[in-house]
mmCIF file of C-alpha atoms in Angstrom:
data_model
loop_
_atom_site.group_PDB
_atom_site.id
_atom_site.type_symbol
_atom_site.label_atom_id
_atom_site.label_comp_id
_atom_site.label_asym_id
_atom_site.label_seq_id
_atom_site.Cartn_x
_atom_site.Cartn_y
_atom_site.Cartn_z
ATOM 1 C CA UNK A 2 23.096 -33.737 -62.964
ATOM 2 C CA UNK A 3 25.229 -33.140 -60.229
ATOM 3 C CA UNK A 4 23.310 -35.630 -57.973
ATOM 4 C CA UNK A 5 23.799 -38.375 -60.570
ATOM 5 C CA UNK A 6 28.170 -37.480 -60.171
ATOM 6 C CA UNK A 7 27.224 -37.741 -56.469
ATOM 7 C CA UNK A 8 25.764 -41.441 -56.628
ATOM 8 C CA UNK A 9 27.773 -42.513 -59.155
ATOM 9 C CA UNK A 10 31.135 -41.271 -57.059
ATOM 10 C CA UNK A 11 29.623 -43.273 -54.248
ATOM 11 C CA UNK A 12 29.236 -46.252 -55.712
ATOM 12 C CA UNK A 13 32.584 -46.146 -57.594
ATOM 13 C CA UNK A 14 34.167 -45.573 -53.440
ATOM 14 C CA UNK A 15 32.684 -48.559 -52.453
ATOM 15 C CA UNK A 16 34.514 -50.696 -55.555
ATOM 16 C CA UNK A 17 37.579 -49.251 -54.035
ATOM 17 C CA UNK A 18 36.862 -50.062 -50.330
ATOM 18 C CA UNK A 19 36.031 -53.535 -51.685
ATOM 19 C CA UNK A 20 39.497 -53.403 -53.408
ATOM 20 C CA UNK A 21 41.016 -52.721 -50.136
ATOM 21 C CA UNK A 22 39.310 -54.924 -47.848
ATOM 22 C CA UNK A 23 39.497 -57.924 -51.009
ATOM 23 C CA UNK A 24 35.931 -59.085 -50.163
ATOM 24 C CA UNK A 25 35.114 -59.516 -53.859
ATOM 25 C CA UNK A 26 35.787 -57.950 -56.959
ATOM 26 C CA UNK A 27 36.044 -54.145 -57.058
ATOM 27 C CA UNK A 28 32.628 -53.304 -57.622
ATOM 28 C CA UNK A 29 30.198 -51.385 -55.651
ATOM 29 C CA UNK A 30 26.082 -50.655 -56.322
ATOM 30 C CA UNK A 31 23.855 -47.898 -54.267
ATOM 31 C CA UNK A 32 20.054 -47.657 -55.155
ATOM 32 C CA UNK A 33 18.418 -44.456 -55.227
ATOM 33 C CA UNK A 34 14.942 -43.267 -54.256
ATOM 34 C CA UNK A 35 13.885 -39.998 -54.360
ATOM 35 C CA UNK A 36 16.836 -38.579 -54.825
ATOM 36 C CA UNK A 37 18.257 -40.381 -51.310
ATOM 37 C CA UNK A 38 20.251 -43.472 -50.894
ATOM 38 C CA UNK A 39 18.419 -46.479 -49.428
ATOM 39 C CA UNK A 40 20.482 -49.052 -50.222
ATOM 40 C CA UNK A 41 23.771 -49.963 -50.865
ATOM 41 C CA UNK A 42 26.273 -53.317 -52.389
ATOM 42 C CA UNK A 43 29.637 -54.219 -52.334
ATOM 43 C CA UNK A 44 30.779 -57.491 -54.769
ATOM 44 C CA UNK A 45 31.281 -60.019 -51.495
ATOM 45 C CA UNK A 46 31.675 -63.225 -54.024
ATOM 46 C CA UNK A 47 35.212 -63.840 -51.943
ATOM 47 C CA UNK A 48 34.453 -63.767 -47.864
ATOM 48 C CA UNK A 49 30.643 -65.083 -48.937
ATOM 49 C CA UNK A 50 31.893 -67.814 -50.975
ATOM 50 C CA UNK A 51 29.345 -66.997 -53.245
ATOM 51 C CA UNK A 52 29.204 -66.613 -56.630
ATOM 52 C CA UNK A 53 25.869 -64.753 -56.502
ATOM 53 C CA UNK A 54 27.257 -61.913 -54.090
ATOM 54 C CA UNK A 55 27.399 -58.967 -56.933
ATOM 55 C CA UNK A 56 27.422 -55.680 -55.832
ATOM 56 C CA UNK A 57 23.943 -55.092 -57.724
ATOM 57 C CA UNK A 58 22.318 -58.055 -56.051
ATOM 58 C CA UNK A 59 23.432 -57.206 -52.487
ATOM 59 C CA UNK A 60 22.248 -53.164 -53.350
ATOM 60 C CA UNK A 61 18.713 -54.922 -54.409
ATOM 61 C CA UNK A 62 18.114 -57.321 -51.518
ATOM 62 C CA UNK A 63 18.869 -55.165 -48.744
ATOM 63 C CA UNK A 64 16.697 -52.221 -51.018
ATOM 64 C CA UNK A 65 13.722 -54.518 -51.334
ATOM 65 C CA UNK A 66 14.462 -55.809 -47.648
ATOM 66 C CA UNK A 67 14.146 -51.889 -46.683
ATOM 67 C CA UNK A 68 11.335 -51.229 -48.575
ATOM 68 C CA UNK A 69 9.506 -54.464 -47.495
ATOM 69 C CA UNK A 70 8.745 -55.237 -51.148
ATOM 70 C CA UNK A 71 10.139 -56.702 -53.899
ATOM 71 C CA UNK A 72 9.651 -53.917 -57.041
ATOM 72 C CA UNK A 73 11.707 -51.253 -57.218
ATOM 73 C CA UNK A 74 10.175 -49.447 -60.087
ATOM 74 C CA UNK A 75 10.364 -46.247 -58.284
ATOM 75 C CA UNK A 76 13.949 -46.564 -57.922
ATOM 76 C CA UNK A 77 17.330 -46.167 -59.957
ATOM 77 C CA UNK A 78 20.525 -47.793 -59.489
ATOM 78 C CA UNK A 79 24.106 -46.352 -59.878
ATOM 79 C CA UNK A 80 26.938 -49.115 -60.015
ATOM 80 C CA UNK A 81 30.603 -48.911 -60.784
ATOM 81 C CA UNK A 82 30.377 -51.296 -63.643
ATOM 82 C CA UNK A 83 27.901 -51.835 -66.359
ATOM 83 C CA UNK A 84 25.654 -55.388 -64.696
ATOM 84 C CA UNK A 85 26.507 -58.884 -65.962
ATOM 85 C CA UNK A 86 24.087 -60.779 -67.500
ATOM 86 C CA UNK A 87 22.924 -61.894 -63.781
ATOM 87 C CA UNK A 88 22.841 -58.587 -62.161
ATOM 88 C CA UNK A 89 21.180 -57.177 -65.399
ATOM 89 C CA UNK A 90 18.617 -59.801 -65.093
ATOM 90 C CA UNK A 91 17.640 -59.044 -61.146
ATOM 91 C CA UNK A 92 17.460 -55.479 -62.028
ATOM 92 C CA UNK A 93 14.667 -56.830 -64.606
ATOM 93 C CA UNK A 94 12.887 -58.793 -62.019
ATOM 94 C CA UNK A 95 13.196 -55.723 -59.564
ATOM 95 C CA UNK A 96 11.825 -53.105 -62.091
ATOM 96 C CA UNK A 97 14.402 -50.843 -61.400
ATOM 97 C CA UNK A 98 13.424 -47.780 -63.586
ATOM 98 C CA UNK A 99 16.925 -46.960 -64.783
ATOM 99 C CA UNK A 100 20.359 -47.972 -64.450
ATOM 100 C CA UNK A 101 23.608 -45.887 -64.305
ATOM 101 C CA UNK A 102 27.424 -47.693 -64.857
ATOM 102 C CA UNK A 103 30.670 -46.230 -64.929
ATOM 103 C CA UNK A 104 32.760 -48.866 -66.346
ATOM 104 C CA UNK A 105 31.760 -51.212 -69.545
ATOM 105 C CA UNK A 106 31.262 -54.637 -69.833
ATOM 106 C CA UNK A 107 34.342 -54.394 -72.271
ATOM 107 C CA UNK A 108 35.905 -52.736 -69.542
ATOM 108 C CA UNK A 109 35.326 -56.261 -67.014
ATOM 109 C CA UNK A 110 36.694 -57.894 -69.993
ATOM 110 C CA UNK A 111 40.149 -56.776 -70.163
ATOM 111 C CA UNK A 112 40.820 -57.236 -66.137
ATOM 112 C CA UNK A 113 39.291 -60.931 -66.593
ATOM 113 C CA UNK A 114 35.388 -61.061 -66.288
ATOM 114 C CA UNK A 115 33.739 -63.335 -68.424
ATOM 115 C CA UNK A 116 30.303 -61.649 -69.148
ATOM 116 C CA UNK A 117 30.448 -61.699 -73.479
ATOM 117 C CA UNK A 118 31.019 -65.427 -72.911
ATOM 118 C CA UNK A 119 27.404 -65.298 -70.665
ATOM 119 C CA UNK A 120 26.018 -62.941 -73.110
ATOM 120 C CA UNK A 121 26.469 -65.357 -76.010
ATOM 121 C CA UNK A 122 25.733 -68.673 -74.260
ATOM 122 C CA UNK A 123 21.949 -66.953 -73.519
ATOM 123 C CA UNK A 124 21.667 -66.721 -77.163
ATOM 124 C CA UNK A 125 22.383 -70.740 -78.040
ATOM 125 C CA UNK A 126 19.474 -72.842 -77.519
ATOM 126 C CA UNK A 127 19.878 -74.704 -74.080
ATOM 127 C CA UNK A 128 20.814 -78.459 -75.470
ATOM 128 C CA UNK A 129 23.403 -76.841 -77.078
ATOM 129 C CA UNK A 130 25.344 -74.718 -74.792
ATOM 130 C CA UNK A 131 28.308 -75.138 -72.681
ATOM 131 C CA UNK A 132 26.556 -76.231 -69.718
ATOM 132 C CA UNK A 133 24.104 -78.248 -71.568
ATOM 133 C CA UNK A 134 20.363 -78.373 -70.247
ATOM 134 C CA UNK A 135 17.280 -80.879 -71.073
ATOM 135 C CA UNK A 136 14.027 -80.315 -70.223
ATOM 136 C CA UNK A 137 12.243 -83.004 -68.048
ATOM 137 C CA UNK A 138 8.930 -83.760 -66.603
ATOM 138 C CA UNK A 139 7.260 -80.314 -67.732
ATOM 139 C CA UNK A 140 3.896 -82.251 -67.524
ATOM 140 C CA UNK A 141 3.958 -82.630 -63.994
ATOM 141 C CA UNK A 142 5.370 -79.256 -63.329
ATOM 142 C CA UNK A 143 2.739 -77.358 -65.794
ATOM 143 C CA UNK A 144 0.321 -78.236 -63.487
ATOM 144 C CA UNK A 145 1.134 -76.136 -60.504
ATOM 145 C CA UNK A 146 2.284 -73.258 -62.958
ATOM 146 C CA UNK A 147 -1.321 -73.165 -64.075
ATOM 147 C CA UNK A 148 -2.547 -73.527 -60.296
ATOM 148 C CA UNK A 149 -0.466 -70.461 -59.952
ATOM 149 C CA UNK A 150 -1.772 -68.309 -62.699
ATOM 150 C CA UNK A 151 -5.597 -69.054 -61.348
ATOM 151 C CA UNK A 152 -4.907 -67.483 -57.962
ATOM 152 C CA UNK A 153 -2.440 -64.674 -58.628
ATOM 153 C CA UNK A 154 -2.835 -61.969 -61.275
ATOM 154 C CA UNK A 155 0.750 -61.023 -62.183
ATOM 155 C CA UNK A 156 1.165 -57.928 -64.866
ATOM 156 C CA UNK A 157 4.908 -56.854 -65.931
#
C-alpha cells in the first residue's frame, strides 16, 4: 500500500511542476514495473502545440520506447487524474494491467475539461455526432486489412 501513496504522490508532483512551468494542463502520469518507475509524463499540450501531449500518452511512449515494445501488460500506471477518453483508450492499446487516478473525471469537469462531452459523443453513431463522419471506399481498404490478418496473428 504504501508504494501505491509513493507513485501516486509522484505523479500528483509532476501535475504541480507542470502547473508551475505552464507546459500543459496540471497533470502528471509515471508507469510502474516491478514495483520501480520506468517511465514518466507531464500534460505538454501548451509548449508542444499538441493536443495529443497528455500526461498518460507521454508516460506510455517513452515506457514502450524504454522497454523497446509496445505492450505494457506487465505494467501499471499511476496518474493525477482519472484518463480521458483518449488516454483511457492508449492505456487499452498498451495493455496496461491496471490504472490508478487521484482526481475524477468530474473533478476535470468543474476546472473546464470536456471529457463527459467525449464520453457521450463515442456513444452516438458516427453520421450523427458533432464532428460528423461517413464511411468511404471500405472496399478498397478491406483488402489490405485482410492482407494483414493472413500474415500477422494478433490475439488481445
Amino acid at each position: 500500500m504504501a508504494y501505491r501513496s509513493k507513485f501516486m504522490l509522484k505523479a500528483i508532483r509532476l501535475s504541480e511542476e507542470n502547473f508551475k512551468k505552464y507546459e500543459g494542463g496540471p497533470f502528471g502520469a509515471v508507469i510502474v514495473r516491478n514495483n520501480k518507475i520506468i517511465a514518466k509524463g507531464i500534460n505538454r499540450v501548451i509548449s508542444q502545440y499538441d493536443p495529443t501531449a497528455h500526461a498518460e500518452i507521454i508516460a506510455i511512449r517513452n515506457a514502450c520506447k524504454k522497454l523497446r515494445r509496445i505492450w505494457l501488460n506487465d505494467c501499471e500506471i499511476y496518474t493525477s487524474c482519472e484518463p480521458c477518453p483518449m488516454c483511457m483508450s492508449a492505456i487499452y492499446w498498451a495493455r496496461i494491467k491496471k490504472i490508478y487516478f487521484a482526481n475524477s473525471r468530474l473533478d476535470a469537469e468543474k476546472i473546464g475539461f470536456i471529457d463527459k462531452k467525449i464520453y457521450k459523443e463515442l456513444l452516438i453513431s458516427p453520421e450523427k455526432r458533432i464532428i460528423p463522419s461517413e464511411q468511404h471506399l471500405r472496399s478498397k481498404a478491406i483488402k489490405i486489412f485482410n492482407k494483414w490478418a493472413k500474415v500477422v496473428n494478433i490475439i488481445y
